Each structure stands twice: as C-alpha cells, then as structure tokens.
Amino acid sequence: MRCSLRAPQSWDVFFRSANAGQAAHLPAQLEGKASFLQSHGLAPTPGKAEKVVEDHLAVQSLIRAYQIRGHHVAQLDPLGILDADLDSFVPSDLITTIDKLGFYGLHESDLDKVFQLPTTTFIGGNENSLSLREIIKRLEHTYCQHVGLEYMFINDVEQCQWIRQKFETPGVMKFSNEDKRTLLARLVRSMRFEDFLARKWSSEKRFGLEGCEVMIPALKTIIDKSSEMGIEYVIMGMPHRGRLNVLANVIRKELEQIFCQFDPKLEAADEGSGDVKYHLGMYHERINRKTNKKITLSLMANPSHLEAVDPVVQGKTKAEQFYRGDTAGKKVMSILLHGDAAFAGQGVVYETFHLSDLPSYTTNGTIHVVVNNQIGFTTDPRMARSSPYPTDVARVVNAPIFHVNADDPEAVMYVCSVAAEWRNTFNKDVVVDLVCYRRRGHNEMDEPMFTQPLMYKQIHKQVPVLKKYADKLIADGTVTLQEFEEEIAKYDRICEEAYTRSKDKKILHIKHWLDSPWPGFFNADGEPKSMSCPPTGISEEMLTHIGNVASSVPVKDFKIHSGLSRILKARSEMTENRLVDWALAEYMAFGSVLKEGIHVRLSGQDVERGTFSHRHHVLHDQEVDKRTCVPMNHLWEQQAPYTVCNSSLSEYGVLEQWNYTNEEARGGRKAEGKAVQAVRPKARPAKVILSGFELGFAMASPNALVCWEAQFGDFHNTAQCIIDQFISSGQAKWVRHNGIVLLLPHGMEGMGPEHSSARPERFLQMSNDDSDAYPEFTEQFEVSQLYDCNWIVVNCSTPANYFHVLRRQIMLPFRKPLIVLTPKSLLRHPEAKSSFDEMVSGTTFQRVIPEKGPAAQAPHEVKRVIFCTGKVYYDLVKERKSQDLEKQIAITRLEQISPFPFDLLKEELDKYPTADLVWCQEEHKNSGYYDYVRPRFRVIVNRTRPIWYVGREPASAAATGNKNMHLVSLRRFLDTAFNLEAFEGKTF
C-alpha cells in the first residue's frame, strides 16, 4: 500500500533546488536555525544539503538504537562472567568501537561535529545540540553502565518520554550525603542481620539474602517514595529467599520473635501445624521515618510453591482499595518479589500480569522486584528459559523493565525511586530486575560447587557490596571509618540484645505472625466471641420483596431479551406461590445479607448469566450496546454493594472484580430512569489466578460473602495448588481464617468426564475430622464441630438449604472455607423447589434431611435405609415410587458431608435398628463420598452393622462420555438399591 503522505511544499522546493545545483533555501520554520548550521560549517550548499539531512537522521537513529538495545551491553552482572540477556552478541548499531560509525554513514572525523538533538531524547539537558562524541558518551552513560532499560516497546509516547527524562537527563542520579549515609546504614542492617544468623545458627536453613543485600534498602526506598506520594498501605508477597531479612528490616518484626523461631525446644501455643519460619507473614503499622507518615505493611504468608502468592496479594490489595474507596490506587498498593527462575518459569506470573489492566481486577499498578540470582536452585538460566531475560513476560502488558547491577547501591536506589514514581503517575505495573548472585547454595546446607564450579569460584572472590560501598563513601569523605564501624557495632548490639531476650521465649504464638488481622471480629485472644449461630431464616416480607425485584427490571426504558422476559415472569409466579427454585433461593440469600451491610462478591466464568443460563444477575439492553442493569443493587435504599463479574479463564487465581458504578459502590440506588452501567472486563483471566485472587479478597474483611463459581466443578483442578496450600491448610499453618465460598457444579448426567465431577473425594480427603473418633455431643456440638474443621463441604438437595448455608456462612462467629457442590439439572427440576415455609424466620440449615414419608411412620417395618447426598436423591425417590417401596425403604439425605453430622445420623440409625444400611451415590466407587462416610457410619454403629455400597463401579475417568453407557450404569445401580435381597449372603 502506498503512503499518501508527502513532504510540505517548502521542503519539496529545498530538495529540488539542492539536486539541481541551485541555491537551496531552508524552509521558513528552520530559518531561525540557519545561523546554527552556518556556524558549524553545515550551510546547505548543494553538495552538503543531503549530507546534513542524512547525518542528522543517522544521529537520530543512533540515539534510538541505544534507547532500544543499549541494555544488551549494559554492565549488569556483578560477577562479570555472564550476560544478563544470555547472549554475548553486541548489537551492530551500538557504537562500541569507532569503526561501527560506518553503520550510520558516519566517520571518526564526524565525532566533533555538533548535531541538533531530536525531541525524543533528554541527554542534552538544557542544551539543544551536542557533538557526536558527547552524544555517544551520554548515551553510553545512560544505557550501557549499571542500568539497563527496556521500555521502547511501550505504545504510549508520553510514557516513553517520561522514562527518557528520568534516566537521560544529565546528573539525575546524584544523592545527597544524607541519602548516602541512610543507604549505608540500611546496607549495614541487611548484611549484618544475615551475618548474625550465620554465626548463631550455622547449620540451620534460613534462605539468606547474601549476594543481594541491596534488596532491603531497595524495598525501603520504594516504600519511602510511595509514602511520600500518599500511599498508606503496602501489601507484599515474596518467596522464601530473604524473607526473614524483610520481616526484620522492612516490616520491622521484633528480632526476638524471629530468633526464637530457631529454637528447636519452642512449643507451639496455637492450634494447627504451623509452618517453617521462612514461609511466615506479618502485619505491622508504624511510622515511616523518612516521611513521618503512618504506613501499614503486610507481608503475606506463602508456601514453597513459588509465585502462588501473586494473585492472593492482588486480591487482597483490590479488597483493601475497595473498602477504602481507593478507586485510583493512591492509598493502597502491592509489591511482588520474585526469583528469576520462577518469574520466567511459572505460568501464574503471566496470568497475574494479564489482570493488571482489566477493569475488574486492576490494582492500579504493582511494583515487581526480581531477585535475579542468575541461577535456579542448581539450574543454569541458559537451561531454564528461552527468553533473553527472566523478566520478558512483563513486556506483554507494556510494563517497563529496569535491569540494574545489584552491586551498585545508588543505581538500585534511583531505579526503585523511579519505579515508585512510575506506578503513582501511570497506575501501571513496573519491573525492577536486581541482577545479583547467591553467595551460598539454594540453602545454607547446599553445596553449589557440584554444579556451578566456575560461578562459585568467582563468588568466593567477590567483595561484599557493603564493603565496596563503605570504602567508596569513606574515600570521598561522606562517612569516616569510625562512623561506619560504630554503625555496625550498633546493629550488632541490637541483635545480641534481642538474642538474649529470645531465650526467654518458651511458647511460639503463630497468631503473632498473622498477615491479615480482623480487628474487632474475634475477642482479644483471637477466639470467637460466641459459639452459637442464630437461625438463618428471614421474614416472609423480605422474601417477597427480593422475589419481586428479582423478577423485574428496576430501570425505565430498558429493553430485555424476550426469553429473559419469560424467565422473570416465571420468577414472579413462583414468588406469588411462595416457592423458590435454585436461582431465586440464591438471589434471596445474597439480597438478604446485602441488607445487613454485608458486601457480596460473585465471580467466575459466566457467572453473570450463569453457565446454565439460570442466574441472569446482569441484564443487557437489547438496543443499547454495553448498557446493563444489576437489579441486586436496587433492593434497598441503604444496602451493601453487590459485585458480580465474569472472570477470565483462570481457576488458579480465582479472580474477579467490581461490576458496579460509584453510586452502587456506596450502596445507593441509581437515579430513576438511568441504567446501572456495569464495568465489562476486557479479557478473561484463569482458574489458579481466580482461586488465589478471590482468596486474597476474602482475607481483607470477615464482613463479606466472597464466592467463586467454576464453569463446571471439574475445572477447579487447575486451581489445586491454591486449594491445597492456602484454602485447605491456611488456618492450620498461618492461623488465618477465610470464608471464601467455592461453588462447584457437580452431577453425573452423561456430559462426559470433564463436565461431571467436582471431585468431592479430594475435598473430603483433606478434611481434618477423625474418621475413627466418636465425638461427645454437647449443646454447641454443631457450631463447635464447624469451628474445629478446616473447611465445610456440602451438597444441598433443596434450594432452601442452599439459601440457608450461604446465610450461615456469614452468621457464624468465625470464618471457614465453604465448598458447595452445586447442581446442574436440578436448576430446572420440577421437584427441586422449596416453599417459603422452609426459609422464613426461625428456620435453619438442615445438615441431614431425614425420611418424612410413610417409612418414617413405621420405622420398625423398614427393611432398608438408603443414605445419599445431592441430585441422586431425586432418582432414588422416583424409582422407589415406581416400585411401590415407600413403606419398606427410607431415604435420608446427607446435606453437610464434612464435618460429618454424627449426632443427627445417630438418631437416624437408631430409628431403623433392623434395616439394611446402604450408601448410594452416582459417582464411581473410588470417587465421591463412600470412602469418607463408610468409616464414620461404622463408628456410629460401633462397627456392628455394615454400610453397603451402591453406585457405579470404580473407574479411572470421572464419568463416561457415552450417553447410553451412562443410562445403563444408572439403571444398574438403581436396580441394586431397591433389590432388598441384593446383599444377602455377602460379607462386608
């Protein structure tokens, strides 16, 4: 395609005259610069005209080459043995030798010629022109020393100019003597802390920071600068390396609390298993000494699954911003620290980056600090990644990347200060790559010479950064040797005194390491204020009101889909008949807690409409693009906001964000006749991210009902890391309560092995209740059992019970994760409806729904009791009726599977003393619930009666994809369930 642009007529005349050998007159706009050209021997005579233009264009290309590729030759490796970009090739357009001037058609004789500088560089400072020699010198100083800049891929010109000005302006990287002394003192603390631990506990793992001690002053610089710009709360996530140092010197955890962690005789005071010291987190409020402003710092606890904490931090940051009304991220921010191997290798990093600019997930910019050891455990970076740098993943979101040699502390401090300013100015992510080394092995007990002999020979020769910097400051008179030694002695004395105090510690309180406290929710000892839960029913008036709003469009002139009109009409009819289906029961649960001031968040793939087109919480105008309405935000004049958001295709991070306007965020109504404009996400994030993000959000406050729904329950398996390491065990390891709700569509309906099972057996296997212990039944047994468990697993068979379990989640005096196996076909099953009578004031969640039909009237005549859970109940009831066995077979539903309702099931078992006991499930025998419920039933009956299995045979796949095979297996186990002679002569 030919470009339609052409040069202005004035330039056209200039070039035609020059080519014809005539006098060439500069265009009018350059007349003022003619004297400049003449004074430097560059008057546009015919022979020189084209040379002048070509040389100036060449110089502009040269400047641009340094801006784009200068980082490839920057001196980034403190060891001087590796190229940070894994490539020793020097770009041919960088002037590393004089002969390379020829690339641009320039010569050594041009070095002293003066050239006009373009507007896309700031190397001139106050000067508009420089000699070529000076241009190259300044470009090398900016781009090829201890800082390597990657930013020219950014699409926004203003942002590129901002970075150029920050780094190219002459003299920008200068520090006052006071700043240098502060930096030295921080380096002293960082290095002497590691030295102290090494002396006292030489054989203990601590994952020290040696080789990157500059990270501590780097983080403090970021926090100082951010505090100066108004940040009040910083939430941090990091791996294990350097965590103890960060806790001590950045968060300011008491040193004796850290040192006592090394005592093998220390007894744990809290319930739970605890965790190793280099996984623990901390929350602390203090005064920032640099700004004299209050700052709150939270370092999130993290398992050894590197980078898993990233979405958790982002979720918590988003929540804290929301609760403070900080829509622009000017008060709350996040800092994520990474290792180089994990940053390049872990997919969750990429997924987290892709949330950074989504309206529903953004935290308005995160500062990423990469501790680039140039090694991953024993793996050479050349074997660990295909990209030049470990940080290249950040380029996908146009985040600038600042590489810096960690042995140049002043360069590091300047880069970190600019990073903090960038985040505050543009509300976008930024990466600081601290190119350093690891003085010891992967841990203090590891021998790195086995695999990296040459690297570690050099490391053993390496002068520590503290000595280098101290010698420099002493040489230039900034500090004296005596002052330096006094600073070291002062911190050593602080450590020794803390060590002495730590010997008095006999008990370890994990709650002192809590990263997300909930002030006022628990009592002073961190215990629940009561061990009771009020009834979860609500008034009929409230049920009717919510039903009416749920079946209406609360804004004027809003055209909805005709199919949706039928759905709303059906809701209205149900409300009139005092009935609810699954979707309406959920609506009433959410709406009622909103009235009580509890914020509700529902996220997941397609949750606005519902995977099965049952929910419709966001209405779309059929005639106006992007015009939407959320009726749930129109329930009450004063209510908490409701957030519903379609998430990205990421289970790992369970992300979701806000989908309402400012008025809704404050709990108010929109003006009549105006639609609620929901914010639409730009893209769809992933499941690991989603689970982590929502988990982080739920950490921020106990007064929120945070739900994540999988498109199908099967898909939660890509979030298994978050489920295993955070949700299942978070309280045991870190004394961290969390009330997140996972909604997992589940049911064998012939939809294939990936759309059938939420794998309940996995959740039950990780439940911490003892299958062999018969509990003592007390008045508070139900609530106490919930308090002692690590999470709650339910499979409700009625809309009313689903309503109650959601409300109970908020009304409990503590928080536990709730796993709900939600239905698919029951969403529209004609029998799966509940009456208002099951939801009105005074009603509660039913952990067990006993038989209420003819069999219950004459229990001694019952020959078999079938226990089941979930959807299979409806199959069983239908079959029992068809075989006319309603007096001989009782069917009892187990609604709460874990913790196991021993008390209620004992009543049921005692009611039918002579009946066969059968557990029936639609899942395969090696899946589902049987392995969990069997030993517990046996404990109740003191192992005197068998609990027979009825269901599908064991299988490696969760379900069949063949419809006929599905129906045949269903028919087979239903026949067995109602064959009263099926178990005669068999041994249990």
Tab-separated table of N, CA and C in Angstrom, residues 161-277:
chain	number	residue	atom	x	y	z
A	161	GLN	N	8.545	9.053	26.902
A	161	GLN	CA	9.203	10.328	27.168
A	161	GLN	C	9.479	10.506	28.660
A	162	TRP	N	8.539	10.082	29.479
A	162	TRP	CA	8.694	10.210	30.934
A	162	TRP	C	9.920	9.414	31.396
A	163	ILE	N	10.059	8.188	30.880
A	163	ILE	CA	11.199	7.353	31.261
A	163	ILE	C	12.493	7.957	30.748
A	164	ARG	N	12.482	8.429	29.503
A	164	ARG	CA	13.697	9.053	28.958
A	164	ARG	C	14.149	10.216	29.835
A	165	GLN	N	13.210	11.045	30.218
A	165	GLN	CA	13.569	12.211	31.030
A	165	GLN	C	14.146	11.797	32.377
A	166	LYS	N	13.578	10.723	32.966
A	166	LYS	CA	14.049	10.290	34.280
A	166	LYS	C	15.466	9.735	34.232
A	167	PHE	N	15.863	9.125	33.113
A	167	PHE	CA	17.164	8.474	33.058
A	167	PHE	C	18.189	9.199	32.190
A	168	GLU	N	17.737	9.919	31.157
A	168	GLU	CA	18.699	10.536	30.236
A	168	GLU	C	19.187	11.901	30.699
A	169	THR	N	18.378	12.624	31.458
A	169	THR	CA	18.761	13.971	31.889
A	169	THR	C	20.079	13.915	32.647
A	170	PRO	N	21.075	14.686	32.244
A	170	PRO	CA	22.384	14.641	32.909
A	170	PRO	C	22.285	14.950	34.403
A	171	GLY	N	22.993	14.155	35.204
A	171	GLY	CA	23.080	14.426	36.636
A	171	GLY	C	21.905	13.976	37.469
A	172	VAL	N	20.986	13.204	36.884
A	172	VAL	CA	19.797	12.834	37.674
A	172	VAL	C	20.134	11.858	38.792
A	173	MET	N	21.150	11.053	38.602
A	173	MET	CA	21.448	10.015	39.574
A	173	MET	C	22.473	10.485	40.603
A	174	LYS	N	22.131	11.594	41.256
A	174	LYS	CA	23.002	12.146	42.290
A	174	LYS	C	22.277	12.122	43.625
A	175	PHE	N	23.010	11.791	44.673
A	175	PHE	CA	22.423	11.660	46.001
A	175	PHE	C	23.111	12.618	46.966
A	176	SER	N	22.350	13.118	47.916
A	176	SER	CA	22.929	13.960	48.966
A	176	SER	C	23.723	13.077	49.919
A	177	ASN	N	24.582	13.690	50.706
A	177	ASN	CA	25.361	12.925	51.676
A	177	ASN	C	24.448	12.226	52.684
A	178	GLU	N	23.362	12.887	53.045
A	178	GLU	CA	22.426	12.288	53.994
A	178	GLU	C	21.800	11.016	53.398
A	179	ASP	N	21.427	11.090	52.111
A	179	ASP	CA	20.857	9.906	51.447
A	179	ASP	C	21.867	8.769	51.388
A	180	LYS	N	23.132	9.118	51.138
A	180	LYS	CA	24.169	8.089	51.069
A	180	LYS	C	24.387	7.436	52.431
A	181	ARG	N	24.370	8.240	53.493
A	181	ARG	CA	24.547	7.668	54.828
A	181	ARG	C	23.364	6.770	55.207
A	182	THR	N	22.154	7.175	54.822
A	182	THR	CA	20.970	6.346	55.083
A	182	THR	C	21.081	5.025	54.337
A	183	LEU	N	21.507	5.096	53.093
A	183	LEU	CA	21.679	3.887	52.290
A	183	LEU	C	22.711	2.965	52.929
A	184	LEU	N	23.826	3.535	53.387
A	184	LEU	CA	24.863	2.720	54.030
A	184	LEU	C	24.318	2.050	55.290
A	185	ALA	N	23.558	2.797	56.094
A	185	ALA	CA	23.008	2.230	57.328
A	185	ALA	C	22.050	1.076	57.017
A	186	ARG	N	21.293	1.219	55.975
A	186	ARG	CA	20.359	0.149	55.603
A	186	ARG	C	21.099	-1.073	55.085
A	187	LEU	N	22.186	-0.841	54.363
A	187	LEU	CA	23.001	-1.964	53.920
A	187	LEU	C	23.644	-2.673	55.107
A	188	VAL	N	24.062	-1.901	56.091
A	188	VAL	CA	24.644	-2.496	57.305
A	188	VAL	C	23.638	-3.426	57.967
A	189	ARG	N	22.406	-2.955	58.127
A	189	ARG	CA	21.374	-3.777	58.762
A	189	ARG	C	21.092	-5.038	57.949
A	190	SER	N	21.007	-4.869	56.655
A	190	SER	CA	20.712	-6.004	55.791
A	190	SER	C	21.793	-7.066	55.885
A	191	MET	N	23.047	-6.633	55.813
A	191	MET	CA	24.138	-7.602	55.761
A	191	MET	C	24.453	-8.177	57.139
A	192	ARG	N	24.431	-7.328	58.168
A	192	ARG	CA	24.780	-7.814	59.498
A	192	ARG	C	23.701	-8.741	60.062
A	193	PHE	N	22.466	-8.550	59.627
A	193	PHE	CA	21.402	-9.473	60.048
A	193	PHE	C	21.710	-10.882	59.549
A	194	GLU	N	22.086	-10.992	58.266
A	194	GLU	CA	22.425	-12.299	57.718
A	194	GLU	C	23.676	-12.859	58.388
A	195	ASP	N	24.664	-12.001	58.636
A	195	ASP	CA	25.887	-12.462	59.300
A	195	ASP	C	25.589	-12.983	60.705
A	196	PHE	N	24.683	-12.303	61.400
A	196	PHE	CA	24.335	-12.704	62.765
A	196	PHE	C	23.672	-14.088	62.761
A	197	LEU	N	22.720	-14.286	61.848
A	197	LEU	CA	22.063	-15.594	61.758
A	197	LEU	C	23.074	-16.678	61.408
A	198	ALA	N	24.004	-16.361	60.507
A	198	ALA	CA	25.006	-17.353	60.086
A	198	ALA	C	25.917	-17.741	61.253
A	199	ARG	N	26.225	-16.767	62.123
A	199	ARG	CA	27.093	-17.069	63.263
A	199	ARG	C	26.367	-17.899	64.322
A	200	LYS	N	25.124	-17.546	64.603
A	200	LYS	CA	24.396	-18.197	65.690
A	200	LYS	C	23.828	-19.558	65.285
A	201	TRP	N	23.391	-19.684	64.037
A	201	TRP	CA	22.741	-20.924	63.605
A	201	TRP	C	23.323	-21.349	62.261
A	202	SER	N	24.581	-21.747	62.298
A	202	SER	CA	25.316	-22.037	61.062
A	202	SER	C	24.769	-23.253	60.329
A	203	SER	N	24.071	-24.143	61.031
A	203	SER	CA	23.576	-25.358	60.380
A	203	SER	C	22.072	-25.316	60.141
A	204	GLU	N	21.483	-24.144	60.221
A	204	GLU	CA	20.038	-24.000	60.017
A	204	GLU	C	19.733	-23.437	58.634
A	205	LYS	N	18.683	-23.957	58.023
A	205	LYS	CA	18.190	-23.354	56.786
A	205	LYS	C	17.512	-22.030	57.118
A	206	ARG	N	17.836	-21.001	56.346
A	206	ARG	CA	17.165	-19.709	56.531
A	206	ARG	C	16.952	-18.993	55.202
A	207	PHE	N	17.520	-19.518	54.128
A	207	PHE	CA	17.391	-18.931	52.797
A	207	PHE	C	17.768	-17.447	52.841
A	208	GLY	N	19.038	-17.229	53.191
A	208	GLY	CA	19.537	-15.872	53.382
A	208	GLY	C	19.636	-15.071	52.104
A	209	LEU	N	19.861	-13.780	52.287
A	209	LEU	CA	19.859	-12.820	51.186
A	209	LEU	C	21.265	-12.503	50.687
A	210	GLU	N	22.288	-13.184	51.214
A	210	GLU	CA	23.646	-12.856	50.834
A	210	GLU	C	23.836	-12.868	49.319
A	211	GLY	N	24.389	-11.803	48.813
A	211	GLY	CA	24.555	-11.638	47.368
A	211	GLY	C	23.570	-10.647	46.795
A	212	CYS	N	22.488	-10.400	47.546
A	212	CYS	CA	21.513	-9.383	47.116
A	212	CYS	C	21.041	-8.578	48.328
A	213	GLU	N	21.989	-8.249	49.205
A	213	GLU	CA	21.630	-7.477	50.406
A	213	GLU	C	21.008	-6.134	50.059
A	214	VAL	N	21.259	-5.669	48.847
A	214	VAL	CA	20.729	-4.370	48.432
A	214	VAL	C	19.198	-4.397	48.327
A	215	MET	N	18.600	-5.586	48.348
A	215	MET	CA	17.142	-5.662	48.242
A	215	MET	C	16.457	-4.944	49.408
A	216	ILE	N	17.041	-4.975	50.586
A	216	ILE	CA	16.403	-4.339	51.751
A	216	ILE	C	16.325	-2.821	51.565
A	217	PRO	N	17.442	-2.131	51.298
A	217	PRO	CA	17.298	-0.689	51.029
A	217	PRO	C	16.462	-0.400	49.784
A	218	ALA	N	16.452	-1.337	48.818
A	218	ALA	CA	15.620	-1.135	47.623
A	218	ALA	C	14.148	-1.084	48.004
A	219	LEU	N	13.697	-2.064	48.800
A	219	LEU	CA	12.300	-2.087	49.226
A	219	LEU	C	11.959	-0.868	50.082
A	220	LYS	N	12.870	-0.504	50.943
A	220	LYS	CA	12.608	0.655	51.811
A	220	LYS	C	12.526	1.941	50.992
A	221	THR	N	13.305	2.021	49.931
A	221	THR	CA	13.218	3.185	49.047
A	221	THR	C	11.868	3.231	48.352
A	222	ILE	N	11.406	2.090	47.857
A	222	ILE	CA	10.089	2.035	47.211
A	222	ILE	C	9.008	2.469	48.189
A	223	ILE	N	9.081	1.972	49.419
A	223	ILE	CA	8.068	2.302	50.425
A	223	ILE	C	8.159	3.775	50.815
A	224	ASP	N	9.379	4.271	50.985
A	224	ASP	CA	9.555	5.695	51.326
A	224	ASP	C	8.948	6.598	50.260
A	225	LYS	N	9.294	6.312	49.007
A	225	LYS	CA	8.813	7.152	47.905
A	225	LYS	C	7.301	7.046	47.777
A	226	SER	N	6.778	5.852	47.943
A	226	SER	CA	5.331	5.660	47.831
A	226	SER	C	4.605	6.370	48.968
A	227	SER	N	5.167	6.297	50.168
A	227	SER	CA	4.575	7.008	51.309
A	227	SER	C	4.576	8.511	51.066
A	228	GLU	N	5.644	8.977	50.493
A	228	GLU	CA	5.751	10.411	50.168
A	228	GLU	C	4.643	10.831	49.200
A	229	MET	N	4.217	9.917	48.324
A	229	MET	CA	3.197	10.237	47.330
A	229	MET	C	1.782	9.880	47.798
A	230	GLY	N	1.640	9.480	49.079
A	230	GLY	CA	0.306	9.301	49.642
A	230	GLY	C	-0.104	7.877	49.956
A	231	ILE	N	0.740	6.896	49.661
A	231	ILE	CA	0.392	5.509	49.955
A	231	ILE	C	0.381	5.287	51.470
A	232	GLU	N	-0.682	4.593	51.939
A	232	GLU	CA	-0.841	4.329	53.360
A	232	GLU	C	-0.692	2.855	53.707
A	233	TYR	N	-0.853	1.993	52.723
A	233	TYR	CA	-0.884	0.551	52.992
A	233	TYR	C	-0.170	-0.157	51.856
A	234	VAL	N	0.849	-0.946	52.190
A	234	VAL	CA	1.603	-1.715	51.198
A	234	VAL	C	1.452	-3.201	51.513
A	235	ILE	N	0.976	-3.967	50.541
A	235	ILE	CA	0.798	-5.414	50.697
A	235	ILE	C	1.848	-6.104	49.838
A	236	MET	N	2.602	-6.999	50.450
A	236	MET	CA	3.747	-7.600	49.777
A	236	MET	C	3.621	-9.117	49.717
A	237	GLY	N	4.135	-9.680	48.642
A	237	GLY	CA	4.267	-11.123	48.510
A	237	GLY	C	5.671	-11.438	48.049
A	238	MET	N	6.242	-12.523	48.561
A	238	MET	CA	7.615	-12.863	48.188
A	238	MET	C	7.873	-14.341	48.442
A	239	PRO	N	8.894	-14.898	47.788
A	239	PRO	CA	9.314	-16.276	48.087
A	239	PRO	C	10.116	-16.314	49.380
A	240	HIS	N	10.758	-17.436	49.637
A	240	HIS	CA	11.419	-17.619	50.930
A	240	HIS	C	12.756	-16.895	51.037
A	241	ARG	N	13.485	-16.718	49.889
A	241	ARG	CA	14.814	-16.130	49.995
A	241	ARG	C	14.752	-14.682	50.464
A	242	GLY	N	15.381	-14.421	51.603
A	242	GLY	CA	15.421	-13.065	52.145
A	242	GLY	C	14.211	-12.696	52.976
A	243	ARG	N	13.263	-13.634	53.175
A	243	ARG	CA	12.025	-13.291	53.899
A	243	ARG	C	12.311	-12.856	55.335
A	244	LEU	N	13.183	-13.559	56.028
A	244	LEU	CA	13.469	-13.193	57.415
A	244	LEU	C	14.077	-11.794	57.492
A	245	ASN	N	14.923	-11.456	56.527
A	245	ASN	CA	15.536	-10.133	56.494
A	245	ASN	C	14.484	-9.051	56.236
A	246	VAL	N	13.556	-9.339	55.336
A	246	VAL	CA	12.467	-8.397	55.059
A	246	VAL	C	11.597	-8.220	56.295
A	247	LEU	N	11.281	-9.326	56.971
A	247	LEU	CA	10.480	-9.235	58.194
A	247	LEU	C	11.172	-8.373	59.239
A	248	ALA	N	12.491	-8.528	59.352
A	248	ALA	CA	13.235	-7.807	60.383
A	248	ALA	C	13.461	-6.346	60.035
A	249	ASN	N	13.878	-6.083	58.801
A	249	ASN	CA	14.371	-4.743	58.475
A	249	ASN	C	13.444	-3.910	57.602
A	250	VAL	N	12.378	-4.508	57.080
A	250	VAL	CA	11.403	-3.730	56.307
A	250	VAL	C	10.077	-3.667	57.055
A	251	ILE	N	9.548	-4.838	57.405
A	251	ILE	CA	8.286	-4.868	58.149
A	251	ILE	C	8.501	-4.454	59.595
A	252	ARG	N	9.695	-4.700	60.122
A	252	ARG	CA	10.080	-4.393	61.495
A	252	ARG	C	9.466	-5.359	62.502
A	253	LYS	N	9.479	-6.630	62.174
A	253	LYS	CA	9.112	-7.661	63.139
A	253	LYS	C	10.145	-7.669	64.258
A	254	GLU	N	9.689	-7.868	65.532
A	254	GLU	CA	10.637	-7.900	66.642
A	254	GLU	C	11.676	-8.988	66.409
A	255	LEU	N	12.952	-8.622	66.580
A	255	LEU	CA	14.025	-9.569	66.282
A	255	LEU	C	13.948	-10.802	67.163
A	256	GLU	N	13.552	-10.637	68.435
A	256	GLU	CA	13.489	-11.806	69.311
A	256	GLU	C	12.434	-12.800	68.842
A	257	GLN	N	11.366	-12.288	68.211
A	257	GLN	CA	10.341	-13.177	67.673
A	257	GLN	C	10.899	-14.007	66.513
A	258	ILE	N	11.822	-13.414	65.766
A	258	ILE	CA	12.460	-14.145	64.662
A	258	ILE	C	13.483	-15.133	65.198
A	259	PHE	N	14.310	-14.669	66.127
A	259	PHE	CA	15.384	-15.521	66.625
A	259	PHE	C	14.850	-16.743	67.363
A	260	CYS	N	13.752	-16.575	68.100
A	260	CYS	CA	13.245	-17.712	68.864
A	260	CYS	C	12.715	-18.813	67.952
A	261	GLN	N	12.447	-18.482	66.673
A	261	GLN	CA	11.991	-19.492	65.721
A	261	GLN	C	13.065	-20.546	65.471
A	262	PHE	N	14.307	-20.214	65.782
A	262	PHE	CA	15.399	-21.168	65.565
A	262	PHE	C	15.552	-22.144	66.731
A	263	ASP	N	14.809	-21.930	67.810
A	263	ASP	CA	14.920	-22.778	68.994
A	263	ASP	C	14.121	-24.062	68.790
A	264	PRO	N	14.764	-25.228	68.741
A	264	PRO	CA	14.033	-26.478	68.491
A	264	PRO	C	13.138	-26.888	69.655
A	265	LYS	N	13.332	-26.282	70.831
A	265	LYS	CA	12.529	-26.640	72.005
A	265	LYS	C	11.283	-25.771	72.151
A	266	LEU	N	11.114	-24.829	71.243
A	266	LEU	CA	9.981	-23.908	71.340
A	266	LEU	C	8.673	-24.660	71.103
A	267	GLU	N	7.733	-24.501	72.016
A	267	GLU	CA	6.452	-25.183	71.905
A	267	GLU	C	5.426	-24.267	71.238
A	268	ALA	N	4.546	-24.867	70.422
A	268	ALA	CA	3.517	-24.098	69.739
A	268	ALA	C	2.320	-23.897	70.666
A	269	ALA	N	1.851	-22.670	70.745
A	269	ALA	CA	0.707	-22.363	71.604
A	269	ALA	C	-0.604	-22.429	70.852
A	270	ASP	N	-0.571	-22.265	69.563
A	270	ASP	CA	-1.797	-22.168	68.782
A	270	ASP	C	-2.194	-23.529	68.229
A	271	GLU	N	-3.486	-23.636	67.907
A	271	GLU	CA	-3.949	-24.826	67.214
A	271	GLU	C	-3.353	-24.843	65.810
A	272	GLY	N	-3.162	-26.028	65.300
A	272	GLY	CA	-2.671	-26.111	63.929
A	272	GLY	C	-1.248	-26.587	63.870
A	273	SER	N	-0.763	-26.716	62.665
A	273	SER	CA	0.548	-27.315	62.425
A	273	SER	C	1.670	-26.292	62.402
A	274	GLY	N	1.337	-25.038	62.146
A	274	GLY	CA	2.373	-24.025	61.976
A	274	GLY	C	3.078	-24.190	60.639
A	275	ASP	N	4.151	-23.428	60.461
A	275	ASP	CA	4.908	-23.501	59.216
A	275	ASP	C	6.339	-23.116	59.508
A	276	VAL	N	7.226	-23.415	58.569
A	276	VAL	CA	8.627	-23.049	58.736
A	276	VAL	C	8.748	-21.533	58.734
A	277	LYS	N	9.776	-21.043	59.397
A	277	LYS	CA	9.905	-19.602	59.644
A	277	LYS	C	10.016	-18.770	58.376
